[in-house]
Short mmCIF file of C-alpha atoms and ligand atoms in Angstrom, two decimals:
data_model
loop_
_atom_site.label_atom_id
_atom_site.label_comp_id
_atom_site.label_asym_id
_atom_site.label_seq_id
_atom_site.Cartn_x
_atom_site.Cartn_y
_atom_site.Cartn_z
CA UNK A 1 76.15 -11.91 -47.86
CA UNK A 2 72.92 -11.67 -49.80
CA UNK A 3 69.52 -11.59 -47.98
CA UNK A 4 68.33 -14.64 -49.68
CA UNK A 5 70.80 -17.32 -51.09
CA UNK A 6 69.87 -20.22 -53.20
CA UNK A 7 72.85 -22.57 -53.40
CA UNK A 8 73.01 -25.34 -55.93
CA UNK A 9 69.31 -26.38 -55.57
CA UNK A 10 68.37 -29.49 -57.22
CA UNK A 11 64.85 -30.91 -57.21
CA UNK A 12 63.88 -34.34 -58.56
CA UNK A 13 60.30 -35.56 -58.56
CA UNK A 14 60.94 -39.34 -59.20
CA UNK A 15 62.54 -39.57 -62.45
CA UNK A 16 61.83 -35.97 -63.32
CA UNK A 17 64.57 -33.36 -62.88
CA UNK A 18 62.56 -30.18 -62.29
CA UNK A 19 65.36 -27.88 -60.75
CA UNK A 20 68.83 -28.06 -62.08
CA UNK A 21 71.89 -26.43 -60.02
CA UNK A 22 69.94 -23.22 -59.12
CA UNK A 23 72.23 -20.58 -57.78
CA UNK A 24 70.60 -17.15 -56.99
CA UNK A 25 71.28 -14.16 -54.67
CA UNK A 26 68.31 -11.86 -53.79
CA UNK A 27 69.25 -8.62 -51.91
CA UNK A 28 67.24 -7.12 -49.03
CA UNK A 29 64.33 -5.11 -50.38
CA UNK A 30 64.80 -6.31 -53.86
CA UNK A 31 61.77 -7.14 -56.15
CA UNK A 32 62.80 -10.33 -58.01
CA UNK A 33 60.66 -11.74 -60.94
CA UNK A 34 60.83 -15.38 -62.33
CA UNK A 35 59.65 -15.73 -65.80
CA UNK A 36 59.98 -18.71 -68.18
CA UNK A 37 57.65 -21.04 -70.18
CA UNK A 38 55.03 -23.18 -68.54
CA UNK A 39 56.55 -26.07 -66.65
CA UNK A 40 60.03 -24.65 -66.47
CA UNK A 41 60.08 -24.77 -62.62
CA UNK A 42 59.01 -21.34 -61.42
CA UNK A 43 56.35 -22.49 -58.97
CA UNK A 44 58.60 -25.46 -57.92
CA UNK A 45 61.43 -23.07 -57.05
CA UNK A 46 59.04 -20.68 -55.18
CA UNK A 47 57.44 -23.57 -53.20
CA UNK A 48 61.01 -24.78 -52.42
CA UNK A 49 61.78 -21.35 -50.87
CA UNK A 50 58.79 -21.45 -48.69
CA UNK A 51 59.07 -25.04 -47.85
CA UNK A 52 55.98 -26.54 -49.54
CA UNK A 53 58.51 -28.74 -51.59
CA UNK A 54 61.57 -30.28 -50.09
CA UNK A 55 64.74 -29.78 -52.34
CA UNK A 56 66.67 -32.89 -53.19
CA UNK A 57 69.97 -31.11 -52.53
CA UNK A 58 71.24 -27.64 -52.14
CA UNK A 59 70.87 -24.91 -49.49
CA UNK A 60 68.36 -22.04 -48.84
CA UNK A 61 69.86 -19.29 -46.64
CA UNK A 62 67.46 -16.48 -45.59
CA UNK A 63 68.89 -13.49 -43.71
CA UNK A 64 71.97 -15.46 -42.66
CA UNK A 65 69.89 -18.56 -41.39
CA UNK A 66 69.88 -21.89 -43.19
CA UNK A 67 66.08 -22.70 -43.57
CA UNK A 68 66.52 -25.62 -46.09
CA UNK A 69 65.33 -28.19 -43.56
CA UNK A 70 63.05 -25.95 -41.63
CA UNK A 71 59.07 -26.47 -41.41
CA UNK A 72 57.18 -23.89 -43.71
CA UNK A 73 55.60 -22.29 -40.70
CA UNK A 74 58.90 -21.47 -39.06
CA UNK A 75 60.61 -19.89 -42.06
CA UNK A 76 59.08 -16.46 -41.81
CA UNK A 77 58.07 -16.33 -45.34
CA UNK A 78 54.56 -15.65 -46.72
CA UNK A 79 53.22 -16.89 -49.97
CA UNK A 80 50.29 -15.51 -52.09
CA UNK A 81 48.99 -17.99 -54.73
CA UNK A 82 47.12 -17.48 -57.97
CA UNK A 83 44.07 -19.06 -56.24
CA UNK A 84 43.93 -17.15 -53.18
CA UNK A 85 41.63 -19.08 -50.79
CA UNK A 86 39.70 -16.90 -48.32
CA UNK A 87 37.49 -18.25 -45.73
CA UNK A 88 33.97 -17.57 -46.92
CA UNK A 89 32.37 -17.41 -43.51
CA UNK A 90 34.95 -14.99 -42.04
CA UNK A 91 34.86 -11.16 -42.68
CA UNK A 92 37.76 -9.16 -44.18
CA UNK A 93 39.15 -8.41 -40.87
CA UNK A 94 39.22 -12.08 -39.50
CA UNK A 95 40.54 -13.23 -42.96
CA UNK A 96 43.51 -10.87 -42.56
CA UNK A 97 43.87 -11.61 -38.96
CA UNK A 98 43.83 -15.36 -39.25
CA UNK A 99 47.47 -16.27 -39.09
CA UNK A 100 48.01 -13.65 -36.25
CA UNK A 101 45.38 -15.35 -33.93
CA UNK A 102 47.34 -18.66 -34.40
CA UNK A 103 50.60 -16.87 -33.40
CA UNK A 104 49.12 -15.88 -30.03
CA UNK A 105 49.41 -12.05 -30.37
CA UNK A 106 47.29 -9.94 -28.06
CA UNK A 107 44.08 -8.63 -29.44
CA UNK A 108 45.22 -4.92 -29.46
CA UNK A 109 48.37 -5.99 -31.48
CA UNK A 110 46.25 -7.99 -33.89
CA UNK A 111 43.94 -5.06 -34.38
CA UNK A 112 46.76 -2.60 -34.98
CA UNK A 113 48.42 -4.86 -37.53
CA UNK A 114 45.23 -5.58 -39.51
CA UNK A 115 44.31 -1.92 -39.55
CA UNK A 116 47.69 -0.82 -40.83
CA UNK A 117 47.57 -3.51 -43.55
CA UNK A 118 43.98 -2.57 -44.41
CA UNK A 119 44.97 1.03 -44.77
CA UNK A 120 47.99 0.20 -47.10
CA UNK A 121 45.52 -1.87 -49.17
CA UNK A 122 42.65 0.45 -49.32
CA UNK A 123 40.49 -2.18 -47.50
CA UNK A 124 39.74 -0.12 -44.42
CA UNK A 125 36.07 0.53 -45.21
CA UNK A 126 35.56 -3.20 -46.04
CA UNK A 127 36.63 -4.96 -42.87
CA UNK A 128 33.20 -6.21 -42.00
CA UNK A 129 32.45 -7.59 -45.54
CA UNK A 130 32.45 -11.16 -46.35
CA UNK A 131 34.45 -12.55 -49.30
CA UNK A 132 31.42 -12.80 -51.46
CA UNK A 133 30.62 -9.18 -51.07
CA UNK A 134 34.15 -8.17 -52.60
CA UNK A 135 35.41 -8.01 -56.22
CA UNK A 136 38.16 -10.19 -57.58
CA UNK A 137 40.84 -7.38 -56.87
CA UNK A 138 39.63 -6.72 -53.34
CA UNK A 139 39.77 -10.34 -52.57
CA UNK A 140 43.40 -10.55 -53.86
CA UNK A 141 44.13 -7.70 -51.62
CA UNK A 142 42.77 -9.41 -48.63
CA UNK A 143 44.97 -12.44 -49.46
CA UNK A 144 47.90 -10.09 -49.66
CA UNK A 145 46.95 -8.38 -46.41
CA UNK A 146 47.00 -11.86 -44.53
CA UNK A 147 50.73 -12.07 -45.74
CA UNK A 148 51.59 -8.40 -44.70
CA UNK A 149 50.24 -8.58 -41.09
CA UNK A 150 52.67 -11.72 -40.50
CA UNK A 151 55.63 -9.21 -41.22
CA UNK A 152 57.54 -12.01 -42.84
CA UNK A 153 61.15 -11.78 -44.03
CA UNK A 154 60.18 -12.56 -47.41
CA UNK A 155 57.09 -12.34 -49.83
CA UNK A 156 56.47 -15.01 -52.42
CA UNK A 157 53.94 -14.41 -55.21
CA UNK A 158 52.90 -17.11 -57.63
CA UNK A 159 51.10 -15.27 -60.61
CA UNK A 160 48.78 -13.35 -57.96
CA UNK A 161 47.16 -11.18 -60.73
CA UNK A 162 46.54 -13.80 -63.31
CA UNK A 163 42.86 -14.41 -62.41
CA UNK A 164 42.05 -10.76 -62.65
CA UNK A 165 40.62 -8.83 -65.79
CA UNK A 166 43.06 -6.71 -67.66
CA UNK A 167 41.96 -3.40 -66.16
CA UNK A 168 42.22 -4.69 -62.51
CA UNK A 169 45.52 -6.30 -63.23
CA UNK A 170 46.97 -2.85 -64.17
CA UNK A 171 45.57 -1.32 -61.00
CA UNK A 172 46.75 -4.15 -58.78
CA UNK A 173 50.17 -4.00 -60.36
CA UNK A 174 50.55 -0.36 -59.38
CA UNK A 175 49.06 -1.01 -56.13
CA UNK A 176 51.68 -3.82 -55.45
CA UNK A 177 54.44 -1.67 -56.50
CA UNK A 178 53.28 1.19 -54.21
CA UNK A 179 53.00 -1.35 -51.34
CA UNK A 180 56.62 -2.51 -52.16
CA UNK A 181 57.90 1.05 -52.12
CA UNK A 182 56.20 1.79 -48.76
CA UNK A 183 57.02 -1.31 -46.91
CA UNK A 184 60.43 -2.10 -48.61
CA UNK A 185 59.69 -5.82 -48.38
CA UNK A 186 61.92 -8.39 -50.15
CA UNK A 187 59.61 -9.98 -52.90
CA UNK A 188 59.95 -13.01 -55.19
CA UNK A 189 57.32 -12.94 -57.78
CA UNK A 190 56.32 -15.38 -60.49
CA UNK A 191 54.40 -14.18 -63.68
CA UNK A 192 53.80 -14.94 -67.31
CA UNK A 193 53.09 -11.27 -67.95
CA UNK A 194 55.87 -9.43 -69.78
CA UNK A 195 54.76 -6.10 -68.67
CA UNK A 196 54.65 -7.14 -64.95
CA UNK A 197 58.17 -8.50 -65.36
CA UNK A 198 59.55 -5.51 -67.02
CA UNK A 199 57.83 -2.92 -64.87
CA UNK A 200 58.04 -4.49 -61.44
CA UNK A 201 61.28 -6.30 -61.29
CA UNK A 202 64.58 -5.00 -59.99
CA UNK A 203 65.89 -8.18 -61.35
CA UNK A 204 64.50 -10.65 -63.65
CA UNK A 205 65.46 -14.46 -63.59
CA UNK A 206 64.75 -16.32 -66.71
CA UNK A 207 64.15 -19.91 -66.35
CA UNK A 208 63.99 -22.82 -68.97
CA UNK A 209 63.68 -26.46 -68.24
CA UNK A 210 64.72 -26.21 -64.56
CA UNK A 211 67.75 -24.05 -65.34
CA UNK A 212 68.44 -20.39 -64.91
CA UNK A 213 69.34 -18.93 -68.37
CA UNK A 214 70.08 -15.33 -67.33
CA UNK A 215 69.48 -13.02 -64.26
CA UNK A 216 69.55 -9.25 -64.81
CA UNK A 217 67.85 -6.09 -64.71
CA UNK A 218 64.89 -5.75 -67.11
CA UNK A 219 67.01 -3.48 -69.40
CA UNK A 220 70.05 -5.72 -69.15
CA UNK A 221 67.93 -8.70 -70.41
CA UNK A 222 66.19 -6.64 -73.05
CA UNK A 223 69.48 -4.96 -74.32
CA UNK A 224 72.09 -7.84 -73.60
CA UNK A 225 70.44 -11.19 -73.86
CA UNK A 226 73.01 -13.91 -73.44
CA UNK A 227 71.29 -16.24 -75.88
CA UNK A 228 68.42 -16.60 -78.36
CA UNK A 229 66.03 -18.07 -75.75
CA UNK A 230 66.30 -15.00 -73.51
CA UNK A 231 66.15 -12.70 -76.67
CA UNK A 232 63.00 -14.22 -77.75
CA UNK A 233 61.34 -14.48 -74.20
CA UNK A 234 62.07 -10.90 -73.05
CA UNK A 235 60.23 -8.10 -75.14
CA UNK A 236 56.79 -8.20 -76.68
CA UNK A 237 56.20 -8.73 -79.46
CA UNK A 238 59.05 -11.06 -79.68
CA UNK A 239 62.36 -10.57 -81.40
CA UNK A 240 62.39 -11.49 -85.12
CA UNK A 241 65.00 -14.23 -86.01
CA UNK A 242 66.44 -14.73 -89.44
CA UNK A 243 68.21 -18.19 -89.94
CA UNK A 244 71.36 -18.52 -92.11
CA UNK A 245 75.06 -18.93 -92.32
CA UNK A 246 78.03 -16.71 -91.91
CA UNK A 247 79.94 -16.06 -95.11
CA UNK A 248 83.19 -14.40 -93.87
CA UNK A 249 83.60 -10.58 -94.05
CA UNK A 250 83.94 -7.94 -96.76
CA UNK A 251 85.58 -4.60 -95.83
CA UNK A 252 85.00 -5.43 -92.20
CA UNK A 253 81.33 -6.10 -92.73
CA UNK A 254 79.84 -9.48 -91.61
CA UNK A 255 78.26 -11.44 -94.42
CA UNK A 256 75.13 -13.39 -93.74
CA UNK A 257 73.51 -15.65 -96.26
CA UNK A 258 70.02 -16.73 -96.02
CA UNK A 259 68.03 -18.95 -98.45
CA UNK A 260 65.45 -16.58 -99.80
CA UNK A 261 67.28 -13.33 -98.97
CA UNK A 262 70.58 -13.89 -100.55
CA UNK A 263 73.61 -12.28 -98.90
CA UNK A 264 73.15 -9.42 -96.44
CA UNK A 265 76.06 -7.12 -95.53
CA UNK A 266 75.92 -6.41 -91.80
CA UNK A 267 77.93 -3.47 -90.80
CA UNK A 268 79.15 -5.13 -87.76
CA UNK A 269 82.51 -6.74 -86.72
CA UNK A 270 81.82 -10.24 -85.35
CA UNK A 271 85.21 -11.83 -85.05
CA UNK A 272 83.83 -15.11 -83.64
CA UNK A 273 81.64 -15.81 -86.73
CA UNK A 274 83.46 -18.47 -88.99
CA UNK A 275 82.59 -18.99 -92.58
CA UNK A 276 79.77 -21.36 -93.09
CA UNK A 277 78.75 -21.40 -89.51
CA UNK A 278 75.07 -21.52 -88.60
CA UNK A 279 74.00 -17.99 -87.72
CA UNK A 280 70.83 -16.40 -86.55
CA UNK A 281 70.22 -12.65 -87.00
CA UNK A 282 67.84 -11.21 -84.42
CA UNK A 283 65.99 -7.81 -84.64
CA UNK A 284 63.19 -6.54 -82.43
CA UNK A 285 59.98 -5.40 -84.10
CA UNK A 286 60.22 -1.89 -82.53
CA UNK A 287 63.73 -1.39 -84.04
CA UNK A 288 62.87 -2.21 -87.63
CA UNK A 289 62.33 1.11 -89.54
CA UNK A 290 60.78 1.79 -92.76
CA UNK A 291 62.60 5.23 -93.37
CA UNK A 292 66.37 5.21 -94.08
CA UNK A 293 68.05 6.09 -90.66
CA UNK A 294 71.26 5.16 -89.03
CA UNK A 295 73.75 2.60 -90.66
CA UNK A 296 72.38 -0.78 -90.93
CA UNK A 297 71.29 -3.07 -93.65
CA UNK A 298 68.27 -3.12 -95.77
CA UNK A 299 65.79 -5.81 -96.66
CA UNK A 300 63.00 -5.65 -99.30
CA UNK A 301 59.61 -6.89 -98.12
CA UNK A 302 55.77 -6.91 -98.96
CA UNK A 303 53.30 -6.20 -96.35
CA UNK A 304 51.16 -9.26 -95.50
CA UNK A 305 48.94 -8.29 -92.55
CA UNK A 306 48.35 -4.94 -90.79
CA UNK A 307 47.23 -4.86 -87.18
CA UNK A 308 46.14 -1.47 -86.24
CA UNK A 309 45.80 -0.87 -82.49
CA UNK A 310 45.37 2.93 -82.76
CA UNK A 311 48.41 3.91 -80.83
CA UNK A 312 50.71 1.58 -82.56
CA UNK A 313 50.55 -0.72 -85.67
CA UNK A 314 52.01 -4.08 -86.18
CA UNK A 315 52.93 -5.10 -89.77
CA UNK A 316 53.60 -8.75 -90.64
CA UNK A 317 55.92 -8.58 -93.75
CA UNK A 318 57.19 -11.23 -96.04
CA UNK A 319 60.79 -11.01 -97.08
CA UNK A 320 60.74 -14.31 -98.96
CA UNK A 321 58.18 -17.15 -99.23
CA UNK A 322 60.45 -19.64 -97.37
CA UNK A 323 61.14 -17.21 -94.42
CA UNK A 324 58.63 -16.68 -91.59
CA UNK A 325 56.98 -13.34 -91.69
CA UNK A 326 58.83 -10.47 -89.98
CA UNK A 327 57.10 -8.27 -87.58
CA UNK A 328 57.45 -4.49 -87.61
CA UNK A 329 56.16 -2.27 -84.86
CA UNK A 330 55.09 1.33 -85.81
CA UNK A 331 54.17 4.18 -83.58
CA UNK A 332 50.59 5.54 -84.43
CA UNK A 333 47.96 4.19 -86.81
CA UNK A 334 49.43 5.21 -90.17
CA UNK A 335 51.60 3.03 -92.31
CA UNK A 336 51.64 1.06 -95.53
CA UNK A 337 48.61 -1.20 -96.32
CA UNK A 338 48.52 -4.96 -97.27
CA UNK A 339 50.31 -5.77 -100.42
CA UNK A 340 52.48 -2.66 -100.45
CA UNK A 341 56.18 -2.93 -101.05
CA UNK A 342 58.51 -1.65 -98.37
CA UNK A 343 62.25 -1.56 -97.75
CA UNK A 344 63.03 -2.74 -94.00
CA UNK A 345 65.86 -0.80 -92.40
CA UNK A 346 67.71 -2.87 -89.68
CA UNK A 347 69.98 -0.40 -87.79
CA UNK A 348 73.39 -2.05 -87.08
CA UNK A 349 73.32 -1.25 -83.29
CA UNK A 350 70.08 -3.02 -82.90
CA UNK A 351 71.12 -6.37 -84.65
CA UNK A 352 71.87 -9.45 -82.61
CA UNK A 353 73.77 -12.47 -83.78
CA UNK A 354 73.41 -15.93 -82.34
CA UNK A 355 75.36 -19.10 -83.04
CA UNK A 356 74.12 -22.63 -83.73
CA UNK A 357 73.79 -23.27 -79.96
CA UNK A 358 71.68 -20.01 -79.50
CA UNK A 359 74.49 -18.18 -77.66
CA UNK A 360 74.85 -14.57 -78.37
CA UNK A 361 77.97 -13.56 -80.36
CA UNK A 362 79.78 -10.53 -79.36
CA UNK A 363 79.60 -7.86 -82.11
CA UNK A 364 80.84 -4.32 -82.55
CA UNK A 365 79.92 -1.53 -84.80
CA UNK A 366 82.02 -0.94 -87.86
CA UNK A 367 84.13 2.14 -87.34
N1 ATP B 401 54.43 -33.21 -57.74
C1 ATP B 401 55.02 -33.19 -58.90
N2 ATP B 401 55.42 -34.59 -59.39
C2 ATP B 401 56.03 -34.74 -60.59
N3 ATP B 401 56.23 -33.60 -61.40
C3 ATP B 401 55.96 -32.41 -60.96
C4 ATP B 401 55.42 -32.11 -59.73
N4 ATP B 401 55.03 -30.92 -59.56
C5 ATP B 401 55.57 -30.18 -60.65
N5 ATP B 401 56.06 -31.27 -61.54
C6 ATP B 401 56.78 -30.90 -62.78
O1 ATP B 401 57.88 -29.97 -62.65
C7 ATP B 401 57.83 -29.13 -63.72
C8 ATP B 401 57.85 -27.70 -63.21
O2 ATP B 401 56.56 -27.33 -62.78
P1 ATP B 401 56.21 -26.00 -62.07
O3 ATP B 401 54.88 -26.05 -61.49
O4 ATP B 401 57.35 -25.45 -61.31
O5 ATP B 401 56.23 -25.16 -63.41
P2 ATP B 401 55.85 -23.56 -63.68
O6 ATP B 401 57.16 -23.08 -64.35
O7 ATP B 401 55.45 -23.10 -62.47
O8 ATP B 401 54.81 -23.67 -64.87
P3 ATP B 401 53.41 -22.82 -64.94
O9 ATP B 401 53.92 -21.45 -65.61
O10 ATP B 401 52.56 -23.52 -65.97
O11 ATP B 401 52.84 -22.57 -63.66
C9 ATP B 401 56.69 -29.32 -64.59
O12 ATP B 401 57.26 -30.18 -65.71
C10 ATP B 401 55.79 -30.27 -63.80
O13 ATP B 401 54.94 -31.13 -64.63
MG1 MG B 402 53.53 -22.16 -61.87
#
């Protein structure tokens, strides 16, 4: 039995169907990240787990106990929000201790727990300060400290770092991960940030329109997306898509026809592709090469825009006027300039195919 089980969760807000048949298992000590476009139901699902929303139907089991109908305060879960509200008139110690004093713990126990949390969060020298004397990151750590001391069975984080500046986000991300490694808490974490999802998660859950699209490790989702939506959502910059049609096969190769491109011979066997079916070819910017390499196919292009970031360079190239620009990610700062002609190399083992419904089509390499 998994530590947290969501079983056939449905949530309706009047006529709006916000969560649709959600089934999810979370193991003890796992760090699970929810991602998906704005409005897809991430917060609703998190709030349902902690009890701030009541689900319309379905079951939530935590550590063997059905908590579906239990009051939020009795579920033994703690939630950190994007807008962490601290009490301005209380110092850090009392802000962290707040929930404990309500639980009726002895003074010595409260002090022990607060001091341990403060040490974990590097707040031990700030216990006497008021929130207004803290930086944004320090305040966020106080909010997390308040959860830690409750020793909940489950931590729920709803975009906890999104109010912090870029530098602080990176630091807090590392601190949160360290905290997770030290305390081995079970965490469900919502974020919009690709890097947070890819680096923090043991398991990523991709949501769209209230449904789970795919669950898997970050590399599972990156390497084996089940559909075009997940392929486009995981990975930054996002995967390039070329729209066209299948045109049978020649010598085992799959033929792909696209308006401005003509026929591309993909050195891939894709038995499921029928002649004249709508087909999308997907390739990630970091997998497009400009020098001949492993077997694949080639596409002529002209560089339209160059974005040089120092450590890496993004080229936006035009392959045909009617086709959206393709993005190429290069290491370093050297590369062709605007207007230069290039030949894109698409390695066969990095090419994805999707059908008209967006589902990934199984392929194998020729030979
Ligand atoms: N109380 C409510 N009444 C009606 N609709 C609601 C309510 N709360 C949320 N919704 C709707 O449910 C959907 C899911 O909302 P939710 O807050 O879970 O999205 P989210 O994935 O967290 O988005 P974001 O990334 O913007 O935070 C949205 O379309 C939202 O408008
Ligand atoms: Mg939200």
